[in-house]
Coordinates of C-alpha atoms in Angstrom, one line a residue:
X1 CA 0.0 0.0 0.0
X2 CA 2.6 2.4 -0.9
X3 CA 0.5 5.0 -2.0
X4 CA -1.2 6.1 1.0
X5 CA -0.4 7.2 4.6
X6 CA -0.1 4.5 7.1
X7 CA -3.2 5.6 9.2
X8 CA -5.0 5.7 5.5
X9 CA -3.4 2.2 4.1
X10 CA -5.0 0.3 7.8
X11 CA -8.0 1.7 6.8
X12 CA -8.4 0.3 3.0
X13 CA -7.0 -3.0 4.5
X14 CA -9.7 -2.9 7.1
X15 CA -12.6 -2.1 4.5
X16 CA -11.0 -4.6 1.8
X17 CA -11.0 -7.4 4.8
X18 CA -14.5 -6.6 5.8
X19 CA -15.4 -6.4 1.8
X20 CA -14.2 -9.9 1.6
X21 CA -16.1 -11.4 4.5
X22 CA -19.1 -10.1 3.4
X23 CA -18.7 -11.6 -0.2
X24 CA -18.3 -15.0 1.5
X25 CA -21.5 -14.8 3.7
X26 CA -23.1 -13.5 0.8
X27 CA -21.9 -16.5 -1.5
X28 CA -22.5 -19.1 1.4
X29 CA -26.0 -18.4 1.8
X30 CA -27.1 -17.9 -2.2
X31 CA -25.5 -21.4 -2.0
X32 CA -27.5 -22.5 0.9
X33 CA -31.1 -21.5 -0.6
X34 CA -29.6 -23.2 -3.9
X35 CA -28.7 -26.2 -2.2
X36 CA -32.3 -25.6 0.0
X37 CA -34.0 -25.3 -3.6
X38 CA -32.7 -27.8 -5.3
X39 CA -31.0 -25.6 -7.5
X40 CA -28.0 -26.0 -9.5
X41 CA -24.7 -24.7 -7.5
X42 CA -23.2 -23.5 -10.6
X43 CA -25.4 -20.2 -10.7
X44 CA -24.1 -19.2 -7.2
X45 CA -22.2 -16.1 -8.8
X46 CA -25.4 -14.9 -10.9
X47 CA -27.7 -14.9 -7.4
X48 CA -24.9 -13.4 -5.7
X49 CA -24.6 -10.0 -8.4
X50 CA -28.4 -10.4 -8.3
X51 CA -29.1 -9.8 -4.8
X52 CA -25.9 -7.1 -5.1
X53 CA -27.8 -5.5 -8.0
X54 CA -31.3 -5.4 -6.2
X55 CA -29.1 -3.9 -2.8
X56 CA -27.5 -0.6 -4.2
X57 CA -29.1 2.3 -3.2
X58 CA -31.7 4.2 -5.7
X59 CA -29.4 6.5 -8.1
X60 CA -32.7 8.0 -9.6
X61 CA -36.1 8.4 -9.7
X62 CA -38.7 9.0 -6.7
X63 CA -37.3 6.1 -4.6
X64 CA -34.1 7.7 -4.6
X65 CA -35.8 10.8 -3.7
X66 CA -37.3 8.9 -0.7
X67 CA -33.9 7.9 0.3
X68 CA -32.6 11.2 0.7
X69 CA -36.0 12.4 2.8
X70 CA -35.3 9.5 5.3
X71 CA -31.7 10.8 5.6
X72 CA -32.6 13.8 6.2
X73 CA -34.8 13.1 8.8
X74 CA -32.0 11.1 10.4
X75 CA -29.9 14.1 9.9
X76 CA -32.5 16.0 12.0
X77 CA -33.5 13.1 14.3
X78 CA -36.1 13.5 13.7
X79 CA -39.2 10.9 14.1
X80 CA -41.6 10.3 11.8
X81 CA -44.4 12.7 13.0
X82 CA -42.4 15.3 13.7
X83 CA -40.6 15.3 10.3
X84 CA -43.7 15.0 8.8
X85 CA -44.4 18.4 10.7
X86 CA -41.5 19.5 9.5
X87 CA -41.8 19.1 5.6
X88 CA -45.3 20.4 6.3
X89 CA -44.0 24.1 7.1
X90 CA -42.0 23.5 3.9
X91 CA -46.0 23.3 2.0
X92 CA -44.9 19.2 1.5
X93 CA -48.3 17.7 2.6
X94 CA -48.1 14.5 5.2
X95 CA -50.1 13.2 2.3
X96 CA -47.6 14.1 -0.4
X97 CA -44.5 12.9 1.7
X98 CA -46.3 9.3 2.2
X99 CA -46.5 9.3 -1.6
X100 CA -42.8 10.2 -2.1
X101 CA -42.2 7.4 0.2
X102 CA -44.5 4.8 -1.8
X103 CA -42.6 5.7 -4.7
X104 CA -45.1 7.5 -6.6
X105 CA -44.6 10.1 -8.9
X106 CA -44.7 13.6 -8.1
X107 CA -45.6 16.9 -9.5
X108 CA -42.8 19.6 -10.4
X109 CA -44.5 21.9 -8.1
X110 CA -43.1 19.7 -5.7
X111 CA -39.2 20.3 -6.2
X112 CA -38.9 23.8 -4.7
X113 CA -40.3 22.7 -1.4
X114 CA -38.1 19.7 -1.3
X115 CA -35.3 21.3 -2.1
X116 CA -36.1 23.5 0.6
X117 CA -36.1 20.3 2.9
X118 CA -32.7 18.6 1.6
X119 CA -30.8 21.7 1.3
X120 CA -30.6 20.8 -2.5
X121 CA -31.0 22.8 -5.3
X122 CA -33.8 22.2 -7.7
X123 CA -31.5 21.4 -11.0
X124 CA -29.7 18.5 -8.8
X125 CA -33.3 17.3 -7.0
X126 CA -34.2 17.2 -10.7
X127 CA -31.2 15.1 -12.2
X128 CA -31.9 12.8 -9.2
X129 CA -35.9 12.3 -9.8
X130 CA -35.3 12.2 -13.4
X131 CA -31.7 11.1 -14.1
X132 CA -29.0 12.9 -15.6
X133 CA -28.6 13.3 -19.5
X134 CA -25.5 10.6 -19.2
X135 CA -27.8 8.4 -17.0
X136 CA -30.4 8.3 -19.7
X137 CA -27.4 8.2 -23.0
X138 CA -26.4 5.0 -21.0

């Protein structure tokens, strides 16, 4: 790890070691439901970047705008009534928020009061709802 500082280098060691644990629980239990199944054990790897797939966090769309609410709320510490207050003073109906959360679509007369609430402005709440021009070339 010649590149880095020492204190720097133990930490990507660290990560990379935890990295690689995980991989193996991961791949010990896909083949475990396989085996559980009566699957074939070949197609270990293809559950495995499934699951991985299905795990990332939302890049775009109103799920991923739902993401960023719940963080913000953490943020805040919030709980769930009184950050549902909260967005309210922002003109973001309880109503409206529980729709964001269910992943449903929402109006652009919307954005201004959410970017109020994320500290966001519009343009990037807009590349995130809708994804970016190289998102949608891709």
């Amino acid at each position: 790890m010649g590149f880095f500082k020492p204190d720097h280098a133990s930490e990507v060691i660290k990560f990379l070691n935890e990295q690689e644990v995980l991989n193996k629980a991961l791949k010990m239990a896909c083949t475990d439901l396989i085996k559980k199944v009566g699957g074939d054990t070949n197609k270990v790897n293809y559950l495995m970047g499934k699951y991985i797939i299905t795990s990332e966090p939302r890049k775009h769309g109103t799920r991923a705008i739902a993401v960023l609410l719940n963080d913000r709320q953490k943020e805040l510490d919030l709980s769930n009534q009184e950050f549902a207050k909260f967005c309210d003073t922002f003109k973001l109906s309880p109503t409206e928020l529980n729709n964001i959360y269910a992943g449903e679509a929402f109006d652009d007369s919307l954005l201004v009061p959410l970017s109020r609430i994320l500290g966001m402005a519009k343009e990037r709440l807009l590349e995130v709802r809708d994804g970016s021009e190289e998102q949608s070339n891709t």
